[in-house]
Every structure is written in C-alpha cells, then in structure tokens.
Short mmCIF file of C-alpha atoms and ligand atoms in Angstrom, two decimals:
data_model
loop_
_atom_site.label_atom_id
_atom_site.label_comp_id
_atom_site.label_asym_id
_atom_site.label_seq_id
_atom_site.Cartn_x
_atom_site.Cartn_y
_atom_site.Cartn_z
CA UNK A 16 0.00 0.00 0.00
CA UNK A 17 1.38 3.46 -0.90
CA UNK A 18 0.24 6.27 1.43
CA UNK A 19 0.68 9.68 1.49
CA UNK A 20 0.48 12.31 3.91
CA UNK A 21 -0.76 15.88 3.02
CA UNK A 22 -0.65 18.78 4.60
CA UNK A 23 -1.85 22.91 4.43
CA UNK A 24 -0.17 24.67 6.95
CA UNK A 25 -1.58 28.26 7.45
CA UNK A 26 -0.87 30.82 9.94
CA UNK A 27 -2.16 29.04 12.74
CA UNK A 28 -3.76 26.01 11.63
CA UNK A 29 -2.25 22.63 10.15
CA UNK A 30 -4.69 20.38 7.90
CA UNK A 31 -3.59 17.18 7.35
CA UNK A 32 -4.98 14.10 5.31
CA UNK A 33 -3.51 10.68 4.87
CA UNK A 34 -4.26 9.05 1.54
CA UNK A 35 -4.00 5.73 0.48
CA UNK A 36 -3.29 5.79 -3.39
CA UNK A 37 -3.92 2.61 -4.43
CA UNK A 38 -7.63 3.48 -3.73
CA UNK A 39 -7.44 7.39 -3.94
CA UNK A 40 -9.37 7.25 -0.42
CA UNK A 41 -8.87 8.72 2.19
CA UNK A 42 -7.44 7.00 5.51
CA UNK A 43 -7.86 9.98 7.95
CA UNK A 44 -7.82 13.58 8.35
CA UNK A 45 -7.36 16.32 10.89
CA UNK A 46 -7.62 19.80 11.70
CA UNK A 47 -5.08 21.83 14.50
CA UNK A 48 -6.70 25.75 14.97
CA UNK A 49 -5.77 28.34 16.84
CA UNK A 50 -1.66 27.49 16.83
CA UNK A 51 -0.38 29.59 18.99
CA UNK A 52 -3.88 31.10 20.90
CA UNK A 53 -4.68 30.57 24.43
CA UNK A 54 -6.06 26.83 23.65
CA UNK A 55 -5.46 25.32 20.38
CA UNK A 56 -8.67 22.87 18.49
CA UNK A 57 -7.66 19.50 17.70
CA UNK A 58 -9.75 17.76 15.25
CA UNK A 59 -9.15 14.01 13.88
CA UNK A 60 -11.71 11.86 11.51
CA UNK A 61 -10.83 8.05 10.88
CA UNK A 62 -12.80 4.99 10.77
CA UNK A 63 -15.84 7.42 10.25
CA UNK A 64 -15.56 8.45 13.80
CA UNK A 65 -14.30 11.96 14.50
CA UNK A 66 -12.37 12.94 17.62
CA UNK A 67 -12.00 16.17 19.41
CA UNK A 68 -10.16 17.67 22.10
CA UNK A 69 -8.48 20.85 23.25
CA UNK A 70 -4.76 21.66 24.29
CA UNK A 71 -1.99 24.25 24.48
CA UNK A 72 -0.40 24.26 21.12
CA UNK A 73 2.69 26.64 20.85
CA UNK A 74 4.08 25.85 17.44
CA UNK A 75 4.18 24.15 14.24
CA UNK A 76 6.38 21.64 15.75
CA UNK A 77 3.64 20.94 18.74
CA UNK A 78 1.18 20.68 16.06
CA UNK A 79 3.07 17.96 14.14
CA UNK A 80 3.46 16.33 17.96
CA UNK A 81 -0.46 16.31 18.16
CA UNK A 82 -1.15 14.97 14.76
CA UNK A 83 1.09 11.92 15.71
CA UNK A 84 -0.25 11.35 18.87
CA UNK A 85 -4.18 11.52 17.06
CA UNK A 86 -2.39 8.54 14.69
CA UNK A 87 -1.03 6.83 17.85
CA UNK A 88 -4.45 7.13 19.78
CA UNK A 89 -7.15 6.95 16.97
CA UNK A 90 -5.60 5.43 14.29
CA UNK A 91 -4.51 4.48 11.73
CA UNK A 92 -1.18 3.04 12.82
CA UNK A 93 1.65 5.07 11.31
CA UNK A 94 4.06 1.71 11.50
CA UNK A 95 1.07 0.04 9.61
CA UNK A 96 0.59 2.98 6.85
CA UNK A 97 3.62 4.85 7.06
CA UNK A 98 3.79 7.43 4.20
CA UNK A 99 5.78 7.16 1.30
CA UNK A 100 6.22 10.94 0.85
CA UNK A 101 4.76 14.24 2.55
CA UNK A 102 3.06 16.53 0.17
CA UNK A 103 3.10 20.21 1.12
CA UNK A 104 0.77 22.81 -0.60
CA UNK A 105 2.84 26.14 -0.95
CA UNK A 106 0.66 29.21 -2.15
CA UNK A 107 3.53 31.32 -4.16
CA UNK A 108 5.89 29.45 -6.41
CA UNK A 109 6.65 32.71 -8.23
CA UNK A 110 8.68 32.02 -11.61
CA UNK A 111 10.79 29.52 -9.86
CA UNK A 112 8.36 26.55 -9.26
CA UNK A 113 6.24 25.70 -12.69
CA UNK A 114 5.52 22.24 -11.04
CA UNK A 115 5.68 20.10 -7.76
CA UNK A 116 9.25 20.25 -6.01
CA UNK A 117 11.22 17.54 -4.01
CA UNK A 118 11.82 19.89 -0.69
CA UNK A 119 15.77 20.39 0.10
CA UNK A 120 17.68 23.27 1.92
CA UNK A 121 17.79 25.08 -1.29
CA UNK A 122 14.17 24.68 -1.99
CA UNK A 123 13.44 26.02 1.46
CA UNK A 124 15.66 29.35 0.99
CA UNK A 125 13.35 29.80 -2.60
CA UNK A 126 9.89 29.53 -0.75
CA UNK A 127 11.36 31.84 2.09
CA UNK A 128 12.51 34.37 -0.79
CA UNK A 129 9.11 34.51 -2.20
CA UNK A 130 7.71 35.53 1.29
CA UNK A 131 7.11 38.67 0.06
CA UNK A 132 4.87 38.15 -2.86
CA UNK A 133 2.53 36.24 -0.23
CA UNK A 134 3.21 37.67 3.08
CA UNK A 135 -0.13 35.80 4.97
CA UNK A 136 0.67 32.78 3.20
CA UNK A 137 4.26 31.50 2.26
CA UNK A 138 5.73 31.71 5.87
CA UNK A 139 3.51 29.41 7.55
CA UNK A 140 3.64 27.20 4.11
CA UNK A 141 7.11 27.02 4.81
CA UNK A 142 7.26 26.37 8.91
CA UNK A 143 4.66 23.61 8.18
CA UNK A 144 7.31 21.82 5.61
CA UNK A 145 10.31 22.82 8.35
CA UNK A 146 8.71 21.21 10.91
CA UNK A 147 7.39 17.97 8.88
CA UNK A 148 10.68 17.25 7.50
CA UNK A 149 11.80 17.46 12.06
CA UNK A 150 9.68 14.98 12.28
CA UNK A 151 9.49 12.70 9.06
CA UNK A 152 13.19 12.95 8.27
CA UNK A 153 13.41 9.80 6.13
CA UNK A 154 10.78 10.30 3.85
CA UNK A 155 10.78 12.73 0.75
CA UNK A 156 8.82 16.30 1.06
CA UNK A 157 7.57 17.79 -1.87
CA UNK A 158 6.11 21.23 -2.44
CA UNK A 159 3.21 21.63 -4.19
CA UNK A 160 2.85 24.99 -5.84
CA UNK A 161 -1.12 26.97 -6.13
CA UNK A 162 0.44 29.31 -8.78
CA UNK A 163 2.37 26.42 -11.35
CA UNK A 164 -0.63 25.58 -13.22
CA UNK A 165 -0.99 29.49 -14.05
CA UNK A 166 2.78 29.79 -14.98
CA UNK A 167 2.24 28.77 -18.72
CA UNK A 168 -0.06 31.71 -19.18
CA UNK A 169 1.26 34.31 -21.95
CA UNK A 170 2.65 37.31 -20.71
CA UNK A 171 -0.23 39.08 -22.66
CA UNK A 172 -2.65 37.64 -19.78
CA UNK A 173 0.02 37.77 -16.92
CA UNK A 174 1.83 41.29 -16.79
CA UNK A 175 -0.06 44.63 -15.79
CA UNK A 176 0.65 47.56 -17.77
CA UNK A 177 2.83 49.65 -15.76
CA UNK A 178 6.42 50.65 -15.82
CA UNK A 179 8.48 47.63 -17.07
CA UNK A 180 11.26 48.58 -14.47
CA UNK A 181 9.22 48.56 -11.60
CA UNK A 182 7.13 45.50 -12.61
CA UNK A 183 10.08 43.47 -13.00
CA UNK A 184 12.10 44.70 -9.90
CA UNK A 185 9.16 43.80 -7.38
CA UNK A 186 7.92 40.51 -9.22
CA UNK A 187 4.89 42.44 -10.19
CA UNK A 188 2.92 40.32 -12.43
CA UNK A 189 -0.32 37.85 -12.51
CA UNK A 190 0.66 34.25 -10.66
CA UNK A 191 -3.18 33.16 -10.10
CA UNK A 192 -4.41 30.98 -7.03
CA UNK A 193 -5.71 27.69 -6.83
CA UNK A 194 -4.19 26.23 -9.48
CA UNK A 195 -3.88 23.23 -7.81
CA UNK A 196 -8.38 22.70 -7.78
CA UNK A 197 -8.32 23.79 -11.53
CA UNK A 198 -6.17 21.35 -12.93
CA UNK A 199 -7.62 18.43 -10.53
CA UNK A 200 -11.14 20.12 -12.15
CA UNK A 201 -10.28 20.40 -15.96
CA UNK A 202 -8.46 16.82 -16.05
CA UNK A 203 -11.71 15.21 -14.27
CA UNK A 204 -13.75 17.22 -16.42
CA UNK A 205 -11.94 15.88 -19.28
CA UNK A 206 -12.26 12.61 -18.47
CA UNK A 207 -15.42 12.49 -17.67
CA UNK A 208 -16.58 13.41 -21.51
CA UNK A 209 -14.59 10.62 -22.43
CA UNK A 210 -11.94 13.14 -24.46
CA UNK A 211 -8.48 13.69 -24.55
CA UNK A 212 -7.30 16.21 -21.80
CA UNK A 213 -5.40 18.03 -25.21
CA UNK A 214 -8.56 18.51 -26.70
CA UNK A 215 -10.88 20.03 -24.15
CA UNK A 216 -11.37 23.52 -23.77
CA UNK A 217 -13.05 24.04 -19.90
CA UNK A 218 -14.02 27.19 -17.87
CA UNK A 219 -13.63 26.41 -14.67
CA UNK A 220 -15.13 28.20 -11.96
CA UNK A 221 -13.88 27.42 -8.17
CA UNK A 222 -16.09 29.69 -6.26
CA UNK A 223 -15.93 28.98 -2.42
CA UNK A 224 -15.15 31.73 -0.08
CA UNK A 225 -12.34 32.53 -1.83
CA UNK A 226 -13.06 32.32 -5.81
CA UNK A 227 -11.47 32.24 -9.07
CA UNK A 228 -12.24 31.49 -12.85
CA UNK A 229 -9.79 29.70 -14.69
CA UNK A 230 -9.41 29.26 -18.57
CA UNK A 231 -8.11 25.88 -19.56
CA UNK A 232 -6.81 24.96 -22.95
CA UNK A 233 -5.93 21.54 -23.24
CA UNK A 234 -4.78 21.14 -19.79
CA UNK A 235 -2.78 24.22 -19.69
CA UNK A 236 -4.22 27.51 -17.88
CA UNK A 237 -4.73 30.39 -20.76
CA UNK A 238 -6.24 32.96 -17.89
CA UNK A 239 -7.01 32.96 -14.52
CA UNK A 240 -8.92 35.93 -12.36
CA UNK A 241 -6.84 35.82 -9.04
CA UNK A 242 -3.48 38.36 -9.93
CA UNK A 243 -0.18 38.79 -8.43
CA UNK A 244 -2.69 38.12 -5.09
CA UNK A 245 -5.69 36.34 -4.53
CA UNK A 246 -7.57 39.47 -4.06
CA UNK A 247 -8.06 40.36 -7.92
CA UNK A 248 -10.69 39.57 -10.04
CA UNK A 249 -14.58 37.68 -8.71
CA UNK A 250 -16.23 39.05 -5.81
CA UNK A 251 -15.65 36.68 -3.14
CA UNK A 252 -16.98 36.45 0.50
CA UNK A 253 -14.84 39.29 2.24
CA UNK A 254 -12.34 39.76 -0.91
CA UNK A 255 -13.28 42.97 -3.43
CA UNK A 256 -12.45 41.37 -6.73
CA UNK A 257 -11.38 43.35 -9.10
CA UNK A 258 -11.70 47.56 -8.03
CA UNK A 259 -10.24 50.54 -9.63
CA UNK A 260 -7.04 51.17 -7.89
CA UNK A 261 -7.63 54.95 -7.69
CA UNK A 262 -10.30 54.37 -5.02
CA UNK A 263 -7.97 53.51 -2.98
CA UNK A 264 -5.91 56.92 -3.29
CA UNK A 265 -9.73 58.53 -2.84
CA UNK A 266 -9.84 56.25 0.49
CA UNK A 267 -6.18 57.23 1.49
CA UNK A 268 -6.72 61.16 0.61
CA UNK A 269 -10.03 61.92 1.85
CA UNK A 270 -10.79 59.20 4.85
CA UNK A 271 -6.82 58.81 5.74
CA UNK A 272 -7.22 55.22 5.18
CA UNK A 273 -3.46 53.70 5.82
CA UNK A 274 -2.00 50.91 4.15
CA UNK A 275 -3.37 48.28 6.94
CA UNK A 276 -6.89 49.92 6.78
CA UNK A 277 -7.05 49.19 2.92
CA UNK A 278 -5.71 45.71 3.72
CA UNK A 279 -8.34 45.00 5.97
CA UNK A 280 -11.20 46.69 3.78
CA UNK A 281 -10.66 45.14 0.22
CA UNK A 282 -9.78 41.66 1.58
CA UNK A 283 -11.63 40.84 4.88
CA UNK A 284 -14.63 43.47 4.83
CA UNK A 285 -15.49 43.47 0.94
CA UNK A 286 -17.23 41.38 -1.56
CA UNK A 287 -20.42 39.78 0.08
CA UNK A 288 -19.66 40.57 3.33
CA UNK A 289 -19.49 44.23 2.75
CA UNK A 290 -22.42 44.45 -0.19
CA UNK A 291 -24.64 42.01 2.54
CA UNK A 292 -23.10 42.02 5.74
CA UNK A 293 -22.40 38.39 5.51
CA UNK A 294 -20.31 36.45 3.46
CA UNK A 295 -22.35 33.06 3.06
CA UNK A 296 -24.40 32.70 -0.15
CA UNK A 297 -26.85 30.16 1.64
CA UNK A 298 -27.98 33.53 4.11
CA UNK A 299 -27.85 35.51 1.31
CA UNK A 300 -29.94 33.18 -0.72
CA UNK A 301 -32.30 33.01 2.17
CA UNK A 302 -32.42 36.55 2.60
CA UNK A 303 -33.29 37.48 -1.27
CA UNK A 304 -36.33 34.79 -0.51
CA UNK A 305 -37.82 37.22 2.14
CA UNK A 306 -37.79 40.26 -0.17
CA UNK A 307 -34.61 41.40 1.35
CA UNK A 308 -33.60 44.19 -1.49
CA UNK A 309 -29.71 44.82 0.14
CA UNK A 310 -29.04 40.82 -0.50
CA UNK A 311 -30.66 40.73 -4.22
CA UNK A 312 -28.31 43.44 -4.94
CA UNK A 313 -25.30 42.06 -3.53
CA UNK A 314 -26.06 38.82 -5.20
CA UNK A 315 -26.09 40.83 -8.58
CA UNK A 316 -22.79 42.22 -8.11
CA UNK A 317 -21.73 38.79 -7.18
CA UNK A 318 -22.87 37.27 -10.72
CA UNK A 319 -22.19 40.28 -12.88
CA UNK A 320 -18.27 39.73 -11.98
CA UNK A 321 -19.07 35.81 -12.90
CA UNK A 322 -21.01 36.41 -15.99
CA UNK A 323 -18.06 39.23 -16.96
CA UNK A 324 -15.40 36.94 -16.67
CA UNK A 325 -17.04 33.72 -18.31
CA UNK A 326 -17.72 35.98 -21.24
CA UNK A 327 -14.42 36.75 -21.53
CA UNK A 328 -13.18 33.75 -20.80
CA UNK A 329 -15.18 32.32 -23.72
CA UNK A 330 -13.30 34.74 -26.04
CA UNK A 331 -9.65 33.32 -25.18
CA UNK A 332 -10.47 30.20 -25.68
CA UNK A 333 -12.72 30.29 -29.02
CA UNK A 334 -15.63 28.66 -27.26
CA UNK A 335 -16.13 26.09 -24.97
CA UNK A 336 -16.50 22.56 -24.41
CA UNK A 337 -17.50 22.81 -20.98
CA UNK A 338 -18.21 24.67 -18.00
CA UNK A 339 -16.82 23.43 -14.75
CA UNK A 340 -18.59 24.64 -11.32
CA UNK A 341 -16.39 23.72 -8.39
CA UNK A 342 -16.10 24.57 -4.38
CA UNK A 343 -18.52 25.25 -1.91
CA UNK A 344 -20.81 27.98 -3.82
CA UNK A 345 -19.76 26.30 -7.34
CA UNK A 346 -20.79 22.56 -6.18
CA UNK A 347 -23.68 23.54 -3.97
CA UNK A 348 -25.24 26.46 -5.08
CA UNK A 349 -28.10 26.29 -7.63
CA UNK A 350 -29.04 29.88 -7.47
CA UNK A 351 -25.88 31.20 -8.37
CA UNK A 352 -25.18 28.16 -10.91
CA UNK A 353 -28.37 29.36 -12.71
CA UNK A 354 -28.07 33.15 -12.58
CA UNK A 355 -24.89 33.29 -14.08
CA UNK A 356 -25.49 31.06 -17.08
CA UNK A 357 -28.85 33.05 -17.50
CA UNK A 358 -29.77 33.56 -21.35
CA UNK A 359 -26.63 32.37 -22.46
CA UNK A 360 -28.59 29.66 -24.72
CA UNK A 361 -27.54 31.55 -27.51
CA UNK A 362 -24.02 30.42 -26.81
CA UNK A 363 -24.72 26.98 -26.77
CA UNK A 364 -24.90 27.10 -23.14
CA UNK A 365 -28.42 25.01 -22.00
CA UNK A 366 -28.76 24.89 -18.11
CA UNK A 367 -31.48 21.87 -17.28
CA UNK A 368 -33.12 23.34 -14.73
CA UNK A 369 -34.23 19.93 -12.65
CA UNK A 370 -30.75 18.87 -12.82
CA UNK A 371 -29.51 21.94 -11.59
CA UNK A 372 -31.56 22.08 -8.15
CA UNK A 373 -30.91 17.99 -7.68
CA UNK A 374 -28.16 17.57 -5.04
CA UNK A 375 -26.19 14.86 -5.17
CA UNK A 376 -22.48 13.26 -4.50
CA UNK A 377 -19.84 12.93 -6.97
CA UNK A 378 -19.29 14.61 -10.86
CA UNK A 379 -22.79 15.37 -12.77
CA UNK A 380 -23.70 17.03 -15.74
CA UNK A 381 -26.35 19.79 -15.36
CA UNK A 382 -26.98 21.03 -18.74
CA UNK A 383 -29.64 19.59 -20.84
CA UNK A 384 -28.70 17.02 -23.37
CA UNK A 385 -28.65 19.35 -26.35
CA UNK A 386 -26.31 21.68 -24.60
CA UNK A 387 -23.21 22.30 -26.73
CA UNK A 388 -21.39 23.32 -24.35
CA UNK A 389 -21.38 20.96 -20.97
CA UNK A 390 -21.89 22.04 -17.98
CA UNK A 391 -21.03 20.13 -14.73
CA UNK A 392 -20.34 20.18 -11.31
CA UNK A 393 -17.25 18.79 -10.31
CA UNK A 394 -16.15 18.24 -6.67
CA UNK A 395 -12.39 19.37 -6.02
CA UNK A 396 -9.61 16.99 -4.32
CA UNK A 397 -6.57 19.91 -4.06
CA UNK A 398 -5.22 17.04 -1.14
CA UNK A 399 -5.89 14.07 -3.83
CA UNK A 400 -4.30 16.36 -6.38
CA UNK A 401 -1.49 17.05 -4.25
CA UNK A 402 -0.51 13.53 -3.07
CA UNK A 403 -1.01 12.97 -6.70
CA UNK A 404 1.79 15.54 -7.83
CA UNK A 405 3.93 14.56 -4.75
CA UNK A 406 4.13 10.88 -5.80
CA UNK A 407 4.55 11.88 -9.55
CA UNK A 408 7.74 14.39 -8.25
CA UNK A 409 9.31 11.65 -5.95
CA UNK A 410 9.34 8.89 -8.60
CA UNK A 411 7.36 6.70 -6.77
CA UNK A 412 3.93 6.82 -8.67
CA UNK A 413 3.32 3.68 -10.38
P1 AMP B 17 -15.21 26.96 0.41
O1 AMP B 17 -14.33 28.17 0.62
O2 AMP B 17 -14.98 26.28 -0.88
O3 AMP B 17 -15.21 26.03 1.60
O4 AMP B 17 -16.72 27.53 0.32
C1 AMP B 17 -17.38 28.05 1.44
C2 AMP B 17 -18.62 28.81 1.01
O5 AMP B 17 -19.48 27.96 0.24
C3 AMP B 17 -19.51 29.28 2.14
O6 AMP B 17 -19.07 30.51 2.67
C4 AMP B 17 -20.86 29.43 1.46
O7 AMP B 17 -20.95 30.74 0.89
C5 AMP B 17 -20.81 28.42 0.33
N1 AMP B 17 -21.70 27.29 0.57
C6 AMP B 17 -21.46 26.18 1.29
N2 AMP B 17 -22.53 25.36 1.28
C7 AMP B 17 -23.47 25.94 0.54
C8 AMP B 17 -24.81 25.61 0.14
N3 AMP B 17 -25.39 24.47 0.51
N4 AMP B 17 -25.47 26.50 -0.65
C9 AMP B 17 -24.90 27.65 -1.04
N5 AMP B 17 -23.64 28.02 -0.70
C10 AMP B 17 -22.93 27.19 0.07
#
C-alpha cells in the first residue's frame, strides 16, 4: 500500500490528510486551529468516527506532535501505513516553481525568498514543511505549488501595464491561485466526456469563499482571475475582486485610510460581506427569498463579476467545451449556478433546470442534453491532487 500524507499549513492552523493511493481514499484527516492562541482545536476523523479535544499548542512543531499522537491514539497506525512521501501545498511558487518540487535546503531558501509576494501565506507554508521534514526525516517532502498551473499563461494575460522597471524589480505580475483545484477540475472534467485532456477547452469556476475562474486549454491555464494576489478579479466572501485602484488613493486622501486599513477593507470586509453584511451565499440566498432588497443586490454584483469573466473567458479560448462549477458555492449552489449562465442559450450554453436544483455526491452534468457546451459540477480533491503531484515528483507513482 502506498500512502501519502498531506498537509496545508496556514498561519495558525495545520490540515492534514492521509491518503491511500492505491484506492485514492482517504485514511484519515485532521484539523489543529488556533496554533499559537490561548487553547489550540484538535480535530481528527478516521474509521468514520471523528475525535476532538483541546490543548496548548505553541508551534508548528507541537502541532506535528499532536497529529502523531491523534495517529497513535485513533488510528490508523503510522508503523502500519507509514507514508511514502509528505506533500506540502505552498501558495507562491513565483517564476521559480512551474511544477511540484522535491523539498531540500535550497528549496526552502526559494519559498522563504518569495515571502514577500505572499506575506499571509508563504511563511507558515514554509514552517509547516520545516517542521514535517523534524519529524518525518526519512521520507521525501515535496512542495506543491497553487500558482504552477498558471505559470504557462502568456505574458499578454500575466503582466499589468505599468512601468516595465518597476514591474520586473518587485515581481509584479499575474501568478493566479488555486491552481492546484483547476487542474484536478479540468483533467476530471476531461475525463469524464470521455476526451483527450489536449482537446478540451473548460471554464472552470472554483467559487468557495475565496473564488477564481480559470481558462483551460488543453490542460494548460490560458487565464485565470486571481493576480499577483488572490484578491483580484470575482467578488468573493470578504475579498473585493477586481476595483479601480484609484479608489484607494480617494480612500487614502479623503478618509486617511493607511496601508493596513485598505488591507483589511478590500480583503476581509469586501465582496459579500461588505455588499450584505455576511459572506455566506446560503444567508444571502435566504435573505433574497424574504424580499430582502440589500441581499438581491449584492447577489447581482456577485454574478455580474461571474457572468463578466465567463464571457471573456469564452473569447480566449474560441468557445467552450464545458463549464466546470467547483467549491462550496460552485458545487452547492443552484441559485448562483443558474443566474450566471442566465440567457446564455444563444451560446450553446443550456442549463437543465431539474438537474440543476438535484443535489447529489460525486461529478454530474447539469446542462440539458442538447447543450453544446457541458456544464457540470465537479467536486475538487486539491489534497488528492497534491498527493497525486507529490508521488509523480518523488518517482514513486506507479
Ligand atoms: P469553500 O471556501 O470552498 O469552503 O466555500 C465556502 C462557502 O461555500 C460558504 O461561505 C458558502 O458561501 C458556500 N456554501 C457552502 N454550502 C453551501 C450551500 N449548501 N449553498 C450555497 N452556498 C454554500
């Protein structure tokens, strides 16, 4: 049995998910929140039972210590599935990673260097990875990269049209997010219409709390909606989107907003959460069924980005084979599914409307049969995707 052990390491939280890849299933999973805070959440799922506690947690290093003692006391057995290779998702790969990376020294000092591009991101990334390899020291690491499926995008779609100089002495340039969901999306999406991944031609649309569209051209990304930070491009649940930048002079020069205060704004008290005053589409939803007006039109902002980009998206690639709704607004959200695909028939795009509203597990279609172009709903697997990559990097993948 080959196993492999995952993990997202953010500022104070370590996921973690051990996969068996023989199966593609996984064996457990666990949560660590609030690294660092008063008392830290330890959550661990296997054998379909979930376990809980509470504890001081200081570190990345005591949170590694806690995941192996949730092995050692829930199971499974680490002697009995130990991993083959660690898998580490790393948000900024810059123009040095265009794929995943077996983790050395050197590797480290690169994802350290590119702190800067992703300040909130990158330096927990990279404590997670220091201390897995502490405690797995005989087992390879690999970093898996959000931004490598976006690096074979043309520079026509990547760079931003200001001075050359200054664009190319602070990295300044489009890297895209979530690269790891799209191509896991546009790969299942091939293969579920039974086509060549080379062939296809998917939009795919991860829209959870953080969201972004992604043009895919035969399994490479043509244009994504995320920029040199996640906070370009869809309205998302606290993120902006896409703004224009001189607002934030207006904010700076008339309201003496600092840098900090425009942080905060455009990425934790914007898009739905600012329009609405939440950031969930299921209260929102709710809300526009009582007659609230404020929620209709922050939904309409919401789908007008959607509907803006998908049009464009169309454009770069010549048409579409198929549309591909991922994350938790993308897979569960009807309402938003079917507003944004509204009158589009005349694209070839045919939502059936039965389908749409069915819930169910797994990858469905939800266009009507004479639909040229297919639309589906796709669950993502980034940790499947990454233990994927990670074996494929080491070597070891069959
Ligand atoms: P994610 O970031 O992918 O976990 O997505 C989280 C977001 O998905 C939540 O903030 C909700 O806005 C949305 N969501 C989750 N479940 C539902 C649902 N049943 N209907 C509509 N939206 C949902």
């Amino acid at each position: 049995m080959t196993v492999v052990l995952v993990i997202n390491s953010g500022s104070s939280s370590l996921k973690y998910q051990l996969i068996d890849m023989a199966t593609e299933s996984t064996l457990a999973s666990g949560l660590i929140e609030r690294i660092g805070g008063e008392r830290a959440a330890i959550a661990h799922r296997a054998a379909g039972e979930k376990h809980e506690r509470e504890a001081v947690i200081v570190d990345h290093d005591a949170a590694f210590v806690a995941m192996l003692r949730n092995f050692a006391e829930h199971g499974p057995s680490l002697d009995d599935h130990a991993p083959a290779a660690v898998g580490h998702r790393v948000v900024q790969g810059g123009r040095r990673f265009f794929g995943p990376t077996v983790v050395d020294d050197a590797v480290e000092g690169d994802i350290e260097e590119l702190i800067p591009l992703a300040p909130l991101h990158n330096g927990p990334n990279l404590a997670g990875i220091r201390a897995a390899r502490r405690v797995f020291d005989d087992i390879p690491h690999v970093a898996v990269f959000d931004t490598a499926f976006h690096t074979t995008m043309s520079d026509a779609s990547s760079l931003y049209a200001i001075d050359r100089e200054v664009a190319e002495k602070y990295r300044i340039r489009k890297y895209g997010a979530h690269g790891t969901s799209h191509k896991y999306v546009s790969e299942a999406t091939a293969e579920h219409l039974g086509r060549p991944l080379e062939e296809v031609r998917t939009v795919v649309m991860h829209i959870g709390n953080g969201a972004s569209v992604c043009a895919v051209d035969g399994g490479r990304s043509v244009e994504t909606s995320m920029g040199m930070t996640p906070l370009e491009g869809l309205v998302m649940g606290s993120r902006s989107g896409d703004i224009d930048p001189a607002v934030l002079f207006h904010l700076h020069r008339k309201a003496g907003y600092d840098v900090p205060a425009l942080d905060r704004l455009l990425n934790r008290e914007s898009g739905l959460l600012g329009l609405t005053g939440t950031n969930d589409v299921r209260d929102v939803t709710r809300r526009i069924a009582e007659g609230d007006e404020i929620a209709e039109t922050g939904m309409a902002v919401y789908v007008h980005r959607l509907r803006h980009y998908l049009g464009s998206y169309l454009v770069a690639l010549g048409g579409a084979d198929a549309i591909a709704w991922t994350a938790g607004v993308g897979e569960n959200s009807a309402e938003v599914r079917r507003r944004t695909l509204e009158g589009l028939e005349w694209l070839g795009i045919e939502l059936d409307h039965e389908r749409n509203e069915t819930r169910a597990d797994g990858i469905r279609e939800i266009s009507t049969d004479a639909s040229r172009v297919r639309v589906l709903i796709v669950p993502t697997n980034e940790e499947l995707e990454i233990a994927r990559q990670s074996l494929e990097a080491t070597g070891l993948a069959g």
